[in-house]
Coordinates of C-alpha atoms in Angstrom, one line a residue:
M80 CA -5.8 -48.0 208.5
S81 CA -7.7 -45.7 210.9
T82 CA -11.5 -45.7 211.2
S83 CA -13.6 -42.9 212.5
E84 CA -16.2 -43.8 215.1
T85 CA -18.8 -41.7 213.3
R86 CA -18.6 -43.4 209.9
T87 CA -18.3 -46.9 208.6
E88 CA -15.9 -46.5 205.7
K89 CA -12.2 -46.8 206.3
C90 CA -9.8 -44.0 205.7
E91 CA -6.0 -44.1 205.6
K92 CA -3.9 -41.1 206.7
I93 CA -1.2 -40.0 204.2
Y94 CA 1.0 -37.0 204.0
V95 CA 1.0 -34.8 200.8
S96 CA 3.5 -32.0 200.8
D97 CA 3.8 -32.3 204.6
E98 CA 0.1 -31.9 205.0
E99 CA -1.9 -34.7 206.7
C100 CA -4.6 -35.9 204.3
E101 CA -6.8 -39.0 204.0
I102 CA -7.5 -41.7 201.4
C103 CA -11.1 -42.8 201.7
Q104 CA -13.1 -45.4 199.8
F105 CA -15.8 -43.7 197.8
T106 CA -19.2 -44.0 199.6
Y107 CA -22.6 -42.2 199.4
R108 CA -21.6 -39.6 202.0
F109 CA -19.0 -38.1 199.5
V110 CA -21.4 -37.6 196.6
N111 CA -22.3 -34.0 197.6
K112 CA -18.6 -33.1 197.8
L113 CA -17.9 -33.7 194.1
G114 CA -20.1 -31.1 192.4
S115 CA -17.2 -28.6 192.3
F116 CA -14.4 -31.1 191.6
D117 CA -12.6 -30.1 188.4
C118 CA -9.3 -31.6 187.3
G119 CA -9.4 -29.9 183.9
A120 CA -10.3 -33.0 182.0
D121 CA -13.9 -33.7 180.9
E122 CA -13.5 -37.5 181.0
Q123 CA -12.2 -37.7 184.5
N124 CA -14.7 -35.0 185.8
R125 CA -17.6 -36.9 184.3
F126 CA -16.4 -40.2 185.7
I127 CA -16.1 -39.0 189.3
R128 CA -19.2 -36.8 189.3
E129 CA -21.6 -39.2 187.4
L130 CA -20.3 -42.7 186.9
A131 CA -18.1 -43.8 189.8
V132 CA -21.1 -44.8 192.0
G133 CA -22.8 -47.0 189.3
H134 CA -19.5 -48.5 188.2
Y135 CA -18.7 -49.5 191.8
I136 CA -22.1 -51.0 192.5
V137 CA -22.0 -53.1 189.2
G138 CA -18.5 -54.3 190.2
L139 CA -16.5 -52.6 187.4
N140 CA -14.1 -50.7 189.7
N141 CA -13.1 -49.5 193.1
T142 CA -12.7 -45.8 193.6
F143 CA -10.7 -43.9 196.3
L144 CA -10.8 -40.2 197.2
L145 CA -7.9 -38.0 198.4
L146 CA -9.2 -35.5 200.9
C147 CA -7.2 -32.7 202.5
N148 CA -8.9 -30.4 205.0
G149 CA -12.2 -32.2 204.2
K150 CA -12.0 -31.3 200.5
V151 CA -11.7 -33.8 197.7
I152 CA -8.6 -32.9 195.8
G153 CA -8.0 -36.1 193.9
F154 CA -9.2 -39.6 193.2
A155 CA -8.1 -42.9 191.7
S156 CA -10.2 -45.8 190.4
F157 CA -9.0 -49.4 189.9
S158 CA -10.3 -52.4 188.1
N159 CA -9.1 -55.8 186.8
S160 CA -7.3 -56.1 183.5
S161 CA -4.7 -58.1 181.6
L162 CA -1.6 -57.4 179.6
S163 CA -1.6 -59.2 176.2
T164 CA 2.0 -58.4 175.2
F165 CA 3.6 -60.9 177.5
K166 CA 6.2 -62.1 175.0
E167 CA 7.6 -58.7 174.7
I168 CA 8.2 -58.2 178.5
K169 CA 8.8 -61.9 179.4
E170 CA 12.5 -61.5 179.9
E171 CA 12.0 -58.4 182.0
I172 CA 9.7 -60.3 184.3
Y173 CA 12.1 -63.3 184.6
N174 CA 15.0 -61.0 185.4
Y175 CA 12.9 -59.4 188.2
I176 CA 12.2 -62.8 189.6
R177 CA 15.7 -64.2 189.3
D178 CA 17.4 -61.2 190.9
Y179 CA 14.9 -61.0 193.7
V180 CA 14.9 -64.7 194.6
K181 CA 18.7 -64.6 194.7
T182 CA 18.7 -61.6 197.1
K183 CA 16.1 -63.1 199.4
L184 CA 17.8 -66.5 199.5
D185 CA 21.0 -64.8 200.6
E186 CA 19.1 -63.1 203.4
L187 CA 17.1 -66.1 204.5
I188 CA 19.8 -68.8 204.3
G189 CA 23.0 -67.1 205.0
E190 CA 26.3 -69.0 204.5
D191 CA 24.8 -72.4 203.3
Q192 CA 25.8 -71.9 199.7
K193 CA 24.8 -75.4 198.6
T194 CA 21.3 -75.0 199.9
K195 CA 21.0 -71.6 198.2
E196 CA 22.1 -72.9 194.9
E197 CA 19.7 -75.9 195.1
L198 CA 16.7 -73.8 196.0
Y199 CA 17.6 -71.1 193.4
D200 CA 17.8 -73.8 190.7
I201 CA 14.4 -75.4 191.8
I202 CA 12.6 -72.1 192.0
T203 CA 13.8 -70.4 188.9
K204 CA 13.3 -73.5 186.7
S205 CA 9.6 -73.4 187.7
F206 CA 9.0 -70.0 186.0
D207 CA 8.0 -71.4 182.6
I208 CA 5.0 -69.2 182.1
S209 CA 3.2 -69.8 178.8
Y210 CA 0.1 -67.7 179.2
S211 CA -0.7 -65.3 176.3
K212 CA -2.1 -62.7 178.8
L213 CA -1.1 -61.9 182.3
P214 CA -3.3 -60.3 185.0
F215 CA -2.7 -56.7 185.9
I216 CA -4.6 -54.1 188.0
L217 CA -5.8 -51.2 185.8
L218 CA -5.5 -47.7 187.1
G219 CA -8.6 -46.7 185.1
Q220 CA -9.0 -43.1 186.2
L221 CA -6.9 -40.7 188.1
G222 CA -7.6 -37.0 188.7
I223 CA -6.1 -34.2 190.8
H224 CA -8.1 -31.0 191.3
K225 CA -6.7 -28.2 189.1
D226 CA -6.1 -26.0 192.1
H227 CA -3.6 -28.5 193.4
Q228 CA -1.8 -29.5 190.2
K229 CA 1.9 -28.8 189.6
R230 CA 2.5 -29.0 193.4
G231 CA 3.7 -32.6 193.6
V232 CA 0.3 -33.8 194.8
G233 CA -0.2 -36.3 191.9
K234 CA 3.3 -37.8 192.4
A235 CA 2.8 -38.1 196.2
F236 CA -0.6 -39.7 195.6
I237 CA 0.9 -42.4 193.4
E238 CA 3.9 -43.0 195.7
E239 CA 1.9 -42.9 199.0
F240 CA -1.2 -44.8 197.8
V241 CA -1.6 -46.0 194.2
I242 CA 1.5 -48.2 194.1
K243 CA 1.1 -49.5 197.7
Y244 CA -2.6 -50.3 197.1
S245 CA -1.8 -52.1 193.9
I246 CA 0.9 -54.2 195.5
A247 CA -1.5 -55.3 198.3
Y248 CA -4.2 -56.0 195.7
C249 CA -2.0 -58.1 193.5
I250 CA -0.7 -60.1 196.4
K251 CA -4.3 -61.0 197.4
N252 CA -5.8 -61.3 193.9
N253 CA -2.9 -62.6 191.8
C254 CA -1.5 -60.0 189.4
L255 CA 1.9 -58.7 188.3
G256 CA 1.7 -55.0 188.1
I257 CA -0.2 -51.8 187.2
M258 CA -1.3 -50.8 183.8
L259 CA -3.1 -47.7 182.5
H260 CA -4.1 -45.9 179.3
T261 CA -3.2 -42.2 179.0
T262 CA -2.2 -39.5 176.5
R263 CA 1.3 -39.5 175.2
E264 CA 1.6 -35.9 176.4
L265 CA 0.6 -36.8 180.0
Y266 CA 3.0 -39.8 179.9
E267 CA 5.9 -37.6 178.9
K268 CA 5.1 -34.9 181.4
F269 CA 4.1 -37.0 184.4
Y270 CA 4.1 -40.8 184.2
S271 CA 7.6 -41.1 182.8
K272 CA 9.0 -39.9 186.1
D273 CA 10.6 -42.2 188.7
F274 CA 8.3 -42.9 191.6
R275 CA 10.1 -43.6 194.9
V276 CA 8.0 -45.5 197.4
K277 CA 9.0 -46.0 201.0
F278 CA 8.0 -49.1 203.0
K279 CA 8.4 -49.5 206.8
E280 CA 10.0 -52.8 207.8
G281 CA 10.3 -52.9 211.6
N282 CA 12.6 -50.0 212.6
K283 CA 13.9 -49.7 209.0
V284 CA 12.6 -47.9 205.9
R285 CA 13.1 -49.5 202.5
E286 CA 12.9 -47.3 199.5
V287 CA 12.0 -48.7 196.0
M288 CA 12.0 -47.0 192.7
Y289 CA 9.2 -47.8 190.2
R290 CA 8.7 -46.6 186.7
F291 CA 5.9 -46.8 184.2
K292 CA 7.0 -48.0 180.8
E293 CA 5.3 -47.9 177.4
V294 CA 3.9 -51.3 176.3
P295 CA 6.1 -52.6 173.4
G296 CA 4.9 -52.6 169.8
Q297 CA 2.3 -49.9 170.1
K298 CA 1.5 -47.6 167.1
K299 CA 2.6 -44.0 167.6
T300 CA -0.7 -42.4 168.4
S301 CA -1.8 -39.7 170.9
M302 CA -2.8 -42.5 173.3
V303 CA -0.4 -44.9 175.0
T304 CA -0.7 -48.0 177.3
L305 CA 1.7 -48.1 180.1
Y306 CA 2.7 -50.8 182.6
C307 CA 4.6 -50.9 185.9
L308 CA 5.8 -54.3 187.2
L309 CA 5.5 -55.0 190.9
V310 CA 6.8 -58.5 190.7
A311 CA 9.6 -58.3 193.3
D312 CA 7.4 -56.9 196.1
I313 CA 4.5 -59.2 195.2
I314 CA 6.4 -62.4 195.5
E315 CA 8.2 -61.5 198.7
G316 CA 5.5 -62.8 201.1
R317 CA 4.9 -65.9 199.1
L318 CA 8.6 -66.8 198.9
Q319 CA 9.0 -66.4 202.6
R320 CA 6.0 -68.7 203.2
F321 CA 7.4 -71.2 200.7
L322 CA 10.7 -71.3 202.7
E323 CA 9.3 -70.9 206.2
Q324 CA 10.5 -74.3 207.3
L325 CA 14.2 -73.5 206.6

């Protein structure tokens, strides 16, 4: 994260279509920049123009702005939530965990097959999760200025910031993924895409594909609830700490 000497909020540099932009947490100094923001959707426009400040102060959400050349061209707002259809995606979560633990044990332990098998058995047997709801981070609002739509800005925003922020948040605050409510039309046009996120690990770059899925068992209406599991990346740090004495 980089911080300007002339302001107190932190801004992170990202690249959108090869243009250097910034992600900044919403503060008072940005209020006057939002009067002309228009993403073409009344709900999102009203939120960022009128409600974001009050919701942040009350503690309902945390909002971030995407700025390019000093102009606000997008925003995303996050809050806490939970997914109540755990039974329907339980096996998917378990498969994520089993596959990831096996891969990491191979990396961390090497040729000691007996130790790997013992640890894999101990760790995977402990995933007897019986909660009726599981914690998620909610992508409550997201908007891209209409002058910048259909240029790959929204996709880059999610890949370069939304997913990475959500992973860091979930590691710190204990949650398993991102969820959001959107129109079925927007899901089919935008959120049903594969999002490819790159992580720097030393001198290497690791690329991971994420996908938003429809929550099982929903009625076929114009609105749809989506979820995107981040389990593998969330448990990496904890697993390494758990095995740090190996």
